[in-house]
mmCIF file of C-alpha atoms in Angstrom:
data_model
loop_
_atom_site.group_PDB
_atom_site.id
_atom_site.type_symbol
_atom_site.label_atom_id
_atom_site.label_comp_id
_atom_site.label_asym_id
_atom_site.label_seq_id
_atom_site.Cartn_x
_atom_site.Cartn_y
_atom_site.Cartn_z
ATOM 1 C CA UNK F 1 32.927 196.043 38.313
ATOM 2 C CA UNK F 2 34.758 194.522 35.329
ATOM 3 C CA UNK F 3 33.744 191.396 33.374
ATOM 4 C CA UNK F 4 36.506 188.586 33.606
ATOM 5 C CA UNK F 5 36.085 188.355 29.739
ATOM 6 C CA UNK F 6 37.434 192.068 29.682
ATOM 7 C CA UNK F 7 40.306 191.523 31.436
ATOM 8 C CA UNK F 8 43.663 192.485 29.868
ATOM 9 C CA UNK F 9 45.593 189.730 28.539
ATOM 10 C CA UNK F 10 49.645 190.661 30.570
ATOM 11 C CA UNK F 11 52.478 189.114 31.543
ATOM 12 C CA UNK F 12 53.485 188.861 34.949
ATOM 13 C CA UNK F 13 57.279 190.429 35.774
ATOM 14 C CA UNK F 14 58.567 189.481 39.142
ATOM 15 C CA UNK F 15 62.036 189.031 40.982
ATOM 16 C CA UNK F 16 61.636 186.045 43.199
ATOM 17 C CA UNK F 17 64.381 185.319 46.066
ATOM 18 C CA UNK F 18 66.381 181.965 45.380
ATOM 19 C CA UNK F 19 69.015 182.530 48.155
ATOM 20 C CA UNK F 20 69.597 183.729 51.636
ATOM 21 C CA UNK F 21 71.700 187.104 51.066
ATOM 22 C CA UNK F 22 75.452 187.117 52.817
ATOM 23 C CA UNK F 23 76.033 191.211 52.942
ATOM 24 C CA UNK F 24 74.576 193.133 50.004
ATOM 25 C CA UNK F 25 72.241 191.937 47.943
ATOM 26 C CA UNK F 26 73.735 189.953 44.838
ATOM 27 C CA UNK F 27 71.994 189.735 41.405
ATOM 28 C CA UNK F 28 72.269 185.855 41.643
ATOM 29 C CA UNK F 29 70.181 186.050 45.180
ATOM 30 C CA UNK F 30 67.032 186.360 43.078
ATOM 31 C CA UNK F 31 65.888 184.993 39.598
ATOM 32 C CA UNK F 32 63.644 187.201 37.214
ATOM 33 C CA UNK F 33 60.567 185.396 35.508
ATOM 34 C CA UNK F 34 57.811 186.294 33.535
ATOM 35 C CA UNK F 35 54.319 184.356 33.709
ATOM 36 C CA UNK F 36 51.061 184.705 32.018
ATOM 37 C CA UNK F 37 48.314 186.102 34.457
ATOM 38 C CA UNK F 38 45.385 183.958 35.174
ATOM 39 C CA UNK F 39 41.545 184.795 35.126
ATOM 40 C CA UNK F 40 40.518 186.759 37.791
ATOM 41 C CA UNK F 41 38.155 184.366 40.398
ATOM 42 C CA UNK F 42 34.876 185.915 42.008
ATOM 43 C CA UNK F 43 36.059 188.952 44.442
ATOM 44 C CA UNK F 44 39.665 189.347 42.828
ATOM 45 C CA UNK F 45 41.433 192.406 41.364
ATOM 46 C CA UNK F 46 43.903 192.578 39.079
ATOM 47 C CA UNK F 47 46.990 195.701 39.851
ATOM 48 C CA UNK F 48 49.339 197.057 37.642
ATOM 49 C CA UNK F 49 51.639 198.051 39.829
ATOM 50 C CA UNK F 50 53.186 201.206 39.099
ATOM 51 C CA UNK F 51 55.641 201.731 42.136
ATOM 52 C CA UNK F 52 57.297 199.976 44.969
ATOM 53 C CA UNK F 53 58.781 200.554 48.351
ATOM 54 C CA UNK F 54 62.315 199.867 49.076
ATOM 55 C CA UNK F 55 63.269 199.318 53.067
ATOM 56 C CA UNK F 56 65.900 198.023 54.933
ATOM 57 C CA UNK F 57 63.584 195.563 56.515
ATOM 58 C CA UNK F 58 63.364 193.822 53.387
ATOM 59 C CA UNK F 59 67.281 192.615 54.071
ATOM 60 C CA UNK F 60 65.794 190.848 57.246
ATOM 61 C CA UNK F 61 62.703 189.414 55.728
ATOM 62 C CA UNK F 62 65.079 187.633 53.148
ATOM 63 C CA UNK F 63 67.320 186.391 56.060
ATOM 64 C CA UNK F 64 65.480 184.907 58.683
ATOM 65 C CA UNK F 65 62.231 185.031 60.461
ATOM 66 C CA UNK F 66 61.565 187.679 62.303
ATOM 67 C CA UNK F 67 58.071 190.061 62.866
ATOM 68 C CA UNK F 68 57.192 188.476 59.828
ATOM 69 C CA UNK F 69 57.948 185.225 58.514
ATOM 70 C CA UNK F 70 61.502 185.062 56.023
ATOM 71 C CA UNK F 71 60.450 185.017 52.564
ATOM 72 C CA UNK F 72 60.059 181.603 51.274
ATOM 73 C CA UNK F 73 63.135 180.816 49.085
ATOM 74 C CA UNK F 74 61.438 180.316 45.613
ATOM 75 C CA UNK F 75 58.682 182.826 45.679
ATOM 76 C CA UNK F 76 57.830 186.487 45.004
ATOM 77 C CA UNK F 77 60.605 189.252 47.307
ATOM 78 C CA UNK F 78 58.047 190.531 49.493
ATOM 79 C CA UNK F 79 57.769 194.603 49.454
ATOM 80 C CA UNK F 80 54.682 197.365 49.931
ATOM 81 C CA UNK F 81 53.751 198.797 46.307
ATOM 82 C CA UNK F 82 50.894 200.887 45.325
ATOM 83 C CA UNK F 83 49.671 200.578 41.995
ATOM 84 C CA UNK F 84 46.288 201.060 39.491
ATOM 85 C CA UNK F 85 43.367 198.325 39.544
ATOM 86 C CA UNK F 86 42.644 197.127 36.088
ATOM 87 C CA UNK F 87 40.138 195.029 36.247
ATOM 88 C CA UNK F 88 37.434 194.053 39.235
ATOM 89 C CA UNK F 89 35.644 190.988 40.114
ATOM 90 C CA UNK F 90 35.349 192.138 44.010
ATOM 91 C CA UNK F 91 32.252 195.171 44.863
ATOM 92 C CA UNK F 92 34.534 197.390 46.756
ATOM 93 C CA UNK F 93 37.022 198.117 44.178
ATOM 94 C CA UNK F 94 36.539 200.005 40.236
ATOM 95 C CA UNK F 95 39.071 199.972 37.365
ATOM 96 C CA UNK F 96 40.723 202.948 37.927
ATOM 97 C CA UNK F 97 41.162 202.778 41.894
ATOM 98 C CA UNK F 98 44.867 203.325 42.747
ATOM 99 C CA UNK F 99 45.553 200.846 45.865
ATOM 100 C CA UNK F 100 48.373 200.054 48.138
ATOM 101 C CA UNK F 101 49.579 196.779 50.001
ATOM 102 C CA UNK F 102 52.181 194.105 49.684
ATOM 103 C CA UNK F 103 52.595 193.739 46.089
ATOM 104 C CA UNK F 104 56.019 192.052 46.216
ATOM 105 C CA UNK F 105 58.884 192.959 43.485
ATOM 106 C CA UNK F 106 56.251 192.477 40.548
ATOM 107 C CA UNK F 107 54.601 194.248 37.733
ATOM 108 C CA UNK F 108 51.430 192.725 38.521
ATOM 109 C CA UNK F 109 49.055 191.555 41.042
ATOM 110 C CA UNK F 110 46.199 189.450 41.613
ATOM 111 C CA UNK F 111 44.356 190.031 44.804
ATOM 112 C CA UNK F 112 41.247 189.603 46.965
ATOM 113 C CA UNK F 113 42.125 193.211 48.230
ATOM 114 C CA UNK F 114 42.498 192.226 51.260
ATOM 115 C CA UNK F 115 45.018 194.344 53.393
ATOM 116 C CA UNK F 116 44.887 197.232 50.354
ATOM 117 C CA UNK F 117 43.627 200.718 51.055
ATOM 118 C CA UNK F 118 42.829 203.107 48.504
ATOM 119 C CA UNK F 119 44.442 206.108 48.333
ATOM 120 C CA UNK F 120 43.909 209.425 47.711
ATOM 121 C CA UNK F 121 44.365 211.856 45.112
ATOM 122 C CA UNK F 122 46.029 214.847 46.801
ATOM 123 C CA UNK F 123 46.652 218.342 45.138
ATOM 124 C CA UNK F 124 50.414 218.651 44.613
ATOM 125 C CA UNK F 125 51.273 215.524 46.033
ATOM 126 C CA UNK F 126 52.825 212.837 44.104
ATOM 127 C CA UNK F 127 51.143 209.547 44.367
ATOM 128 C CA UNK F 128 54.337 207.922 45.489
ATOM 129 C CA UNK F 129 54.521 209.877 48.628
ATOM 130 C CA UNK F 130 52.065 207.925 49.870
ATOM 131 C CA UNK F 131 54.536 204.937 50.077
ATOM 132 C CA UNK F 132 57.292 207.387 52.160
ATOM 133 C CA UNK F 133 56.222 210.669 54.053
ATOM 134 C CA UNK F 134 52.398 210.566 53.698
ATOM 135 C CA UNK F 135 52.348 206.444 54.176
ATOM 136 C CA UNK F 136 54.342 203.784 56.237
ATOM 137 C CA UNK F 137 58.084 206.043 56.010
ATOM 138 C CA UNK F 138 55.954 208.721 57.662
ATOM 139 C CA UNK F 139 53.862 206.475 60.193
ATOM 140 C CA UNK F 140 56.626 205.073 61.604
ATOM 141 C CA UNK F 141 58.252 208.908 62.264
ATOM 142 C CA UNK F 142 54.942 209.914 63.537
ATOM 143 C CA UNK F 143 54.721 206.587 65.772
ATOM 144 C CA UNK F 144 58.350 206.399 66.775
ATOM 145 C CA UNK F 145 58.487 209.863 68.249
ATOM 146 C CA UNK F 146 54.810 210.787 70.027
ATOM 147 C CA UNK F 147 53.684 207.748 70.868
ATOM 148 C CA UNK F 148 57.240 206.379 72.190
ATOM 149 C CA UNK F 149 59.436 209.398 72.745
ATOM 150 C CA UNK F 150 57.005 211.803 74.037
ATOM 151 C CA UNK F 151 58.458 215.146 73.161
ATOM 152 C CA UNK F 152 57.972 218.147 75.458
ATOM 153 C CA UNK F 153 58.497 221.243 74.185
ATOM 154 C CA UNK F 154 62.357 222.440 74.881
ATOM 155 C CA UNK F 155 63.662 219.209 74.881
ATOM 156 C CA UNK F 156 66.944 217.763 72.855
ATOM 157 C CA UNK F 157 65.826 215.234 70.136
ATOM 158 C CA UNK F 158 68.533 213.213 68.040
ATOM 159 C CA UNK F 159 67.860 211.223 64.858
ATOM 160 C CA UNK F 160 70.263 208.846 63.713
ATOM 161 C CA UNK F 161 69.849 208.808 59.716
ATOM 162 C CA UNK F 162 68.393 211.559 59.954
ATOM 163 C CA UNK F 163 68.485 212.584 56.287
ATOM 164 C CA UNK F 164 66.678 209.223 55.419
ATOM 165 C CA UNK F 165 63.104 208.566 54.881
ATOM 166 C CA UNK F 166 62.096 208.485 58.493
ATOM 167 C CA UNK F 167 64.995 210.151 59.912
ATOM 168 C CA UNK F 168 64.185 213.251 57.865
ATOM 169 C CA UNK F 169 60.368 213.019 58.921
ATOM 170 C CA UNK F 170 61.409 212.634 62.804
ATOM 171 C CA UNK F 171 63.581 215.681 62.821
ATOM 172 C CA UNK F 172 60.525 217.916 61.157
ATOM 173 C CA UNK F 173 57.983 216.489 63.421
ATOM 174 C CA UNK F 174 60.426 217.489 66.528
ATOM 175 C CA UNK F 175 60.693 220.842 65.440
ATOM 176 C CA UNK F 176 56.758 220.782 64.872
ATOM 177 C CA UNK F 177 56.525 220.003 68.512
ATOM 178 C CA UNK F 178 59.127 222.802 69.883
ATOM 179 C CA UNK F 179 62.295 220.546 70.557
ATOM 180 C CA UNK F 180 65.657 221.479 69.619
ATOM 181 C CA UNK F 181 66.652 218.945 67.016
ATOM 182 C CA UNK F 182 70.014 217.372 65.875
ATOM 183 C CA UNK F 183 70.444 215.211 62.968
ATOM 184 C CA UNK F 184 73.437 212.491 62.783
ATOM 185 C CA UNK F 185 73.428 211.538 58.526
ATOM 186 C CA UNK F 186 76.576 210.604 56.809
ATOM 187 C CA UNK F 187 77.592 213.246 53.944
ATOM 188 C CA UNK F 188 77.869 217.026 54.282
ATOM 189 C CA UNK F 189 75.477 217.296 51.816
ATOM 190 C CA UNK F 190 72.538 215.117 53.868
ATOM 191 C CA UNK F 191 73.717 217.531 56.413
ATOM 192 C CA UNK F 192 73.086 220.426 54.350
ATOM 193 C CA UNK F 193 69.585 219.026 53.031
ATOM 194 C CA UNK F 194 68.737 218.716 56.886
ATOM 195 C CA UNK F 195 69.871 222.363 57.578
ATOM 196 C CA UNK F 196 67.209 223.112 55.180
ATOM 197 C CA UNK F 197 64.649 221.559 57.077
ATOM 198 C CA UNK F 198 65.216 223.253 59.994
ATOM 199 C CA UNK F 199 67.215 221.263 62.378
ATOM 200 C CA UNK F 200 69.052 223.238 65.262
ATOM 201 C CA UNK F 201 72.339 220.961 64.360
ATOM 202 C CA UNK F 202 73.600 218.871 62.121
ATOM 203 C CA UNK F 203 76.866 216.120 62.445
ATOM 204 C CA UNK F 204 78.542 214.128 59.989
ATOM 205 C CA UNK F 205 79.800 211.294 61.560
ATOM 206 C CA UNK F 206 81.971 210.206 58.856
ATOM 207 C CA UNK F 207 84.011 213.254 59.250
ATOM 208 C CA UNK F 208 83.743 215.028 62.719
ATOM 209 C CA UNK F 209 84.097 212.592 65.997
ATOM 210 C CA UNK F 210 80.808 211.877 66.940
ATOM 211 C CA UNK F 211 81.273 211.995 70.513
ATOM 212 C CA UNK F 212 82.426 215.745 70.581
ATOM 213 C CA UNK F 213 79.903 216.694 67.879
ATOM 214 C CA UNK F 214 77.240 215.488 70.525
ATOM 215 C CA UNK F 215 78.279 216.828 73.191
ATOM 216 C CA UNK F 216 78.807 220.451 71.351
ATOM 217 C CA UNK F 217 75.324 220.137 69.766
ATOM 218 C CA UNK F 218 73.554 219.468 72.512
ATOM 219 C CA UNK F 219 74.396 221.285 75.672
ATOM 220 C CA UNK F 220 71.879 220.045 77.890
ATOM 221 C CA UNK F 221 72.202 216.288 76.837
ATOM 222 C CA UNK F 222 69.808 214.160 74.705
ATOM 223 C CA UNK F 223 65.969 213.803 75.837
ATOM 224 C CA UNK F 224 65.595 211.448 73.106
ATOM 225 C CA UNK F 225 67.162 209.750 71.138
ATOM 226 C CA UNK F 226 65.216 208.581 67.417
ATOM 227 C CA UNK F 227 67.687 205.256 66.502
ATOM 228 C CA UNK F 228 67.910 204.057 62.995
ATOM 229 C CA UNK F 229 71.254 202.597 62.829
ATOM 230 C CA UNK F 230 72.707 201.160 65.994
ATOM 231 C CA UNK F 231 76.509 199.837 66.714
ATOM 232 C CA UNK F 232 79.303 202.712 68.218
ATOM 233 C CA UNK F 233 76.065 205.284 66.980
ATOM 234 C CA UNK F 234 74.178 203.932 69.930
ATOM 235 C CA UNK F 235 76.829 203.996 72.519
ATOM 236 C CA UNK F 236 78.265 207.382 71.553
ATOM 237 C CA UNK F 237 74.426 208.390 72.455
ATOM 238 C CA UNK F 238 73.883 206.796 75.686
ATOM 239 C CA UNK F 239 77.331 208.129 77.107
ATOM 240 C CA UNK F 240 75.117 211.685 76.665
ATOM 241 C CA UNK F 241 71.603 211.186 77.753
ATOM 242 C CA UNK F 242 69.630 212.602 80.376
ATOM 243 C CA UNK F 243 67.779 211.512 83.178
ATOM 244 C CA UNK F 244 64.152 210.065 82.026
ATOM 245 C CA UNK F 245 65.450 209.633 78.550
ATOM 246 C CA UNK F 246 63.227 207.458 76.166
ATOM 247 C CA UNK F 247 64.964 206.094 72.891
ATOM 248 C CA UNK F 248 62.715 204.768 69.954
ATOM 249 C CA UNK F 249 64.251 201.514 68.405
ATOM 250 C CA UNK F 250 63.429 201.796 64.828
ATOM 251 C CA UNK F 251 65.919 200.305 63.155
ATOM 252 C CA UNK F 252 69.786 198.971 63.624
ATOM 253 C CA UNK F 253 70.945 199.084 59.726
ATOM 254 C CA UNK F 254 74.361 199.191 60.587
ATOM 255 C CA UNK F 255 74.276 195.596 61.497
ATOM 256 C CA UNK F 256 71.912 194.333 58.486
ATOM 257 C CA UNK F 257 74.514 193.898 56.131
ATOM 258 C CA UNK F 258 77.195 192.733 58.176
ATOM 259 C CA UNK F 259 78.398 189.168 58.539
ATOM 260 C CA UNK F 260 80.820 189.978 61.553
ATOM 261 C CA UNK F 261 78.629 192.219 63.854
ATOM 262 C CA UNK F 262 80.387 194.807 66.364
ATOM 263 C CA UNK F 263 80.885 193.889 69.886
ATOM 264 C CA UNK F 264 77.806 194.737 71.999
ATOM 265 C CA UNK F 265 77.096 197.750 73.299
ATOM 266 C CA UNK F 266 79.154 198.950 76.030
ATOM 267 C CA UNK F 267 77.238 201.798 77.951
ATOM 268 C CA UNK F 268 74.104 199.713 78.165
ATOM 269 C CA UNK F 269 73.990 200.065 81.915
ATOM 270 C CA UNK F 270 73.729 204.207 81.601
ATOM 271 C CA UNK F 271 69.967 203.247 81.508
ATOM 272 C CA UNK F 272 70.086 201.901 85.290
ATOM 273 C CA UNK F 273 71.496 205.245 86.624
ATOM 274 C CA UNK F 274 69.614 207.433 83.838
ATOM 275 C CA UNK F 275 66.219 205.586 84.755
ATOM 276 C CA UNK F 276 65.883 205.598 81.178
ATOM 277 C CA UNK F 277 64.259 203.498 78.649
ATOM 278 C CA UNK F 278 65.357 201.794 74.797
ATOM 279 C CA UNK F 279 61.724 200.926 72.897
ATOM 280 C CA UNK F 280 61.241 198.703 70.080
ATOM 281 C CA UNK F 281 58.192 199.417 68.371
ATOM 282 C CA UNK F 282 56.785 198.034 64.729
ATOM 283 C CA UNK F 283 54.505 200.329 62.598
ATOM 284 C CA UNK F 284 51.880 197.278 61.343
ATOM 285 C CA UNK F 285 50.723 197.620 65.438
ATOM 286 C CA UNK F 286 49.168 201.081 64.632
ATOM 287 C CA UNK F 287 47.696 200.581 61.451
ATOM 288 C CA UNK F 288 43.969 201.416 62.755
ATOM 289 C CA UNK F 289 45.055 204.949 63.697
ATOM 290 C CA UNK F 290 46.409 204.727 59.839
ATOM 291 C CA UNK F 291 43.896 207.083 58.225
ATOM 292 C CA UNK F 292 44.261 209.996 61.116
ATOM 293 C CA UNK F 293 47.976 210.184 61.167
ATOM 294 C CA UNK F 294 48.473 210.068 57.198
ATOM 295 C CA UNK F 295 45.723 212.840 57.389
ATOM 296 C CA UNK F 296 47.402 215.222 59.852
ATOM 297 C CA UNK F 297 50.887 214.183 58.038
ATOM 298 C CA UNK F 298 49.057 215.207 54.616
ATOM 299 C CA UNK F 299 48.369 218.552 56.325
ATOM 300 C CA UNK F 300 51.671 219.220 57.511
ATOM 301 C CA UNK F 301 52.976 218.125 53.944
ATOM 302 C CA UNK F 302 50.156 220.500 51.799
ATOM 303 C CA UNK F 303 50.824 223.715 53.998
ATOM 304 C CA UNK F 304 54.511 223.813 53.795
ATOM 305 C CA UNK F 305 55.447 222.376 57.306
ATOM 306 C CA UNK F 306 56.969 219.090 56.064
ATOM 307 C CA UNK F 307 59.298 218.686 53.123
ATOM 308 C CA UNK F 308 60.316 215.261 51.747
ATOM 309 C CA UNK F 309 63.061 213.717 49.346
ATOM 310 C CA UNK F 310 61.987 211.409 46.969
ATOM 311 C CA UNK F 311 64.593 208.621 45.278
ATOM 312 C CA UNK F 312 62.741 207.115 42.660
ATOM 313 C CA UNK F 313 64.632 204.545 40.571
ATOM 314 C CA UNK F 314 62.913 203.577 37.127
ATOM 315 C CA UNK F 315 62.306 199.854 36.284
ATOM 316 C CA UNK F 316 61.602 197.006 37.813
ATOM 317 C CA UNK F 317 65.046 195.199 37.034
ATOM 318 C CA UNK F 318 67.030 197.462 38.946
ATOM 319 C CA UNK F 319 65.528 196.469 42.195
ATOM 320 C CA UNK F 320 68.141 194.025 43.355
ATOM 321 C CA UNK F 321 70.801 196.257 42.926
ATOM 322 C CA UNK F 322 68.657 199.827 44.075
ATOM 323 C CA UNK F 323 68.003 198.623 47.591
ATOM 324 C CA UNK F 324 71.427 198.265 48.616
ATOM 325 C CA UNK F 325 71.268 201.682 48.176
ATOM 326 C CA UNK F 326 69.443 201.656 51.822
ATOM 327 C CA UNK F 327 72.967 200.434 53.494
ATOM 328 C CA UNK F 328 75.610 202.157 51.428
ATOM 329 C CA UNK F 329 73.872 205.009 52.485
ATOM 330 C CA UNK F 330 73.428 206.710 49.210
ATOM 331 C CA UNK F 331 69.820 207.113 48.828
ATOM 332 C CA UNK F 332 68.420 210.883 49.088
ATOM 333 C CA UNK F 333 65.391 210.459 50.916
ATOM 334 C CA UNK F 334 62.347 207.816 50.279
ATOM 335 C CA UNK F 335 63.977 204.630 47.910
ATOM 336 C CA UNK F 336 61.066 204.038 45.538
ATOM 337 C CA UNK F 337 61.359 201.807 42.210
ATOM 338 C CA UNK F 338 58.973 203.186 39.123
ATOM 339 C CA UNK F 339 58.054 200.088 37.826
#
């Protein structure tokens, strides 16, 4: 442990949110500031944060409350990071630890540690995996699908952006567990990139009727249905699903961004006659079982059996503008900012 007379002498970076966001992100939604760091108090850390995650959720956290409270106008944009402690005043963390929680959009953090892990030093795997496909991205894949959609061997999965960070995780894991997979992204070259992982079909909805492409794809309707996006996706589905059919609500990003939502969904009712089942579900419930799914998703990863994108953006300034990537739809894989 560190003395607090050791402690690096930094300035603080940080983006903090001044505005409620209409569509996209704007640059003039946030203000950039730099601040001196203070001492670190009895059972703080100090992080230098080295990466951070960028999700769609964060476009609802800066709306409006929702599973978390909206991020106070004024004060840090919330996010997960992971970065390296620098110096200690707390027992269960060293100089030299690498830890991940929510950082916020900052260069620096000072912390009591609580709600940080440590993590791992993995041969061949980039630390910043661990904030996609070996951390949250992949928890929420790993959560969505066995623990909601119960896959049997033989049946029909679909993902809805599929070629994103947890679309792309859901498909693998399906194919793990002996389904036959199809994967609904929104280029044909996510669609190649998904080919290459394996899935049994791929449709590009911007350019082949979605409807059709379903129904060719998957000739003994949808078992389950992985939903990312939401809108006409959603109702193309249900039209198509089978009897007993669970769907894992994940995520609706189609409407984040979108000051004049679509009409509701019109083949809601399927579910009566289909005796079949939408599920919500939120990662942060599972976070005890954390260290035994990213261990059996870290063994998948290190022997080949899951493959992962990552789109790593460098510098801390282009976060406003880098997560709209998330709705334009033009990230390849896991949105990450190098710090």
């Amino acid at each position: 442990m560190s003395d607090n007379n050791n402690q690096p002498n930094h300035l603080n970076q940080q983006w903090r949110l001044v505005k409620r966001p209409q569509g996209l992100f704007q640059l003039s939604d946030f203000e950039f500031r730099e601040e001196p760091l203070a001492d670190l108090a009895d059972g703080q850390i100090l992080v230098k944060i080295n990466y951070l995650s960028l999700d769609p959720t964060q476009r609802v956290w800066a709306q409006s409350d929702s599973y978390l409270p909206a991020v106070e106008l004024g004060s840090v944009m919330r996010s997960l990071g992971m970065g390296e402690v620098i110096a200690s005043q707390n027992p269960k963390f060293n100089p030299g630890d690498i830890v991940q929680g929510m950082t916020g959009w900052q260069s620096h953090l000072i912390t009591d540690g609580k709600g940080f892990a440590k993590v791992p030093r993995l041969p061949g795997v980039p630390l910043a995996a661990f904030l996609g496909p070996l951390g949250m991205t992949g928890m929420t894949a790993y959560v969505g699908l066995l623990d909601i959609g119960k896959p049997k061997e033989g049946e029909t999965v679909v993902v809805s952006g599929a070629a994103g960070a947890v679309g792309s995780m859901v498909c693998q894991i399906a194919k793990l567990k002996g389904c036959h997979v199809v994967g609904i992204a929104g280029s044909d070259e996510k669609c190649a990139w998904l080919k290459s992982l394996g899935v049994d079909g791929a449709i590009n909805y911007k350019s082949e009727n979605l409807y059709k492409s379903l129904k060719r794809n998957c000739p003994k309707g949808i078992d389950i249905y992985f939903e990312n996006v939401g809108g006409k996706m959603l109702d193309a589905v249900l039209g198509q699903i089978n009897v007993g059919a669970r769907i894992p609500l994940c995520g609706y990003i189609s409407q984040y961004t979108n000051p004049d939502p679509s009409q509701g969904i019109q083949n809601l009712s399927v579910l009566i006659s289909k005796r079949a089942k939408i599920e919500g579900f939120l990662v942060l419930d599972h976070m005890q079982r954390a260290t035994q799914i990213v261990t059996e998703l870290a063994t998948w990863a290190m022997s080949g059996k899951l493959k992962y994108q990552l789109d790593i953006v460098k510098g801390l300034k282009e976060a406003p503008i880098a997560v709209n990537k998330l709705f334009e739809g033009s990230n390849e894989g896991k949105l990450i900012i190098e710090v």
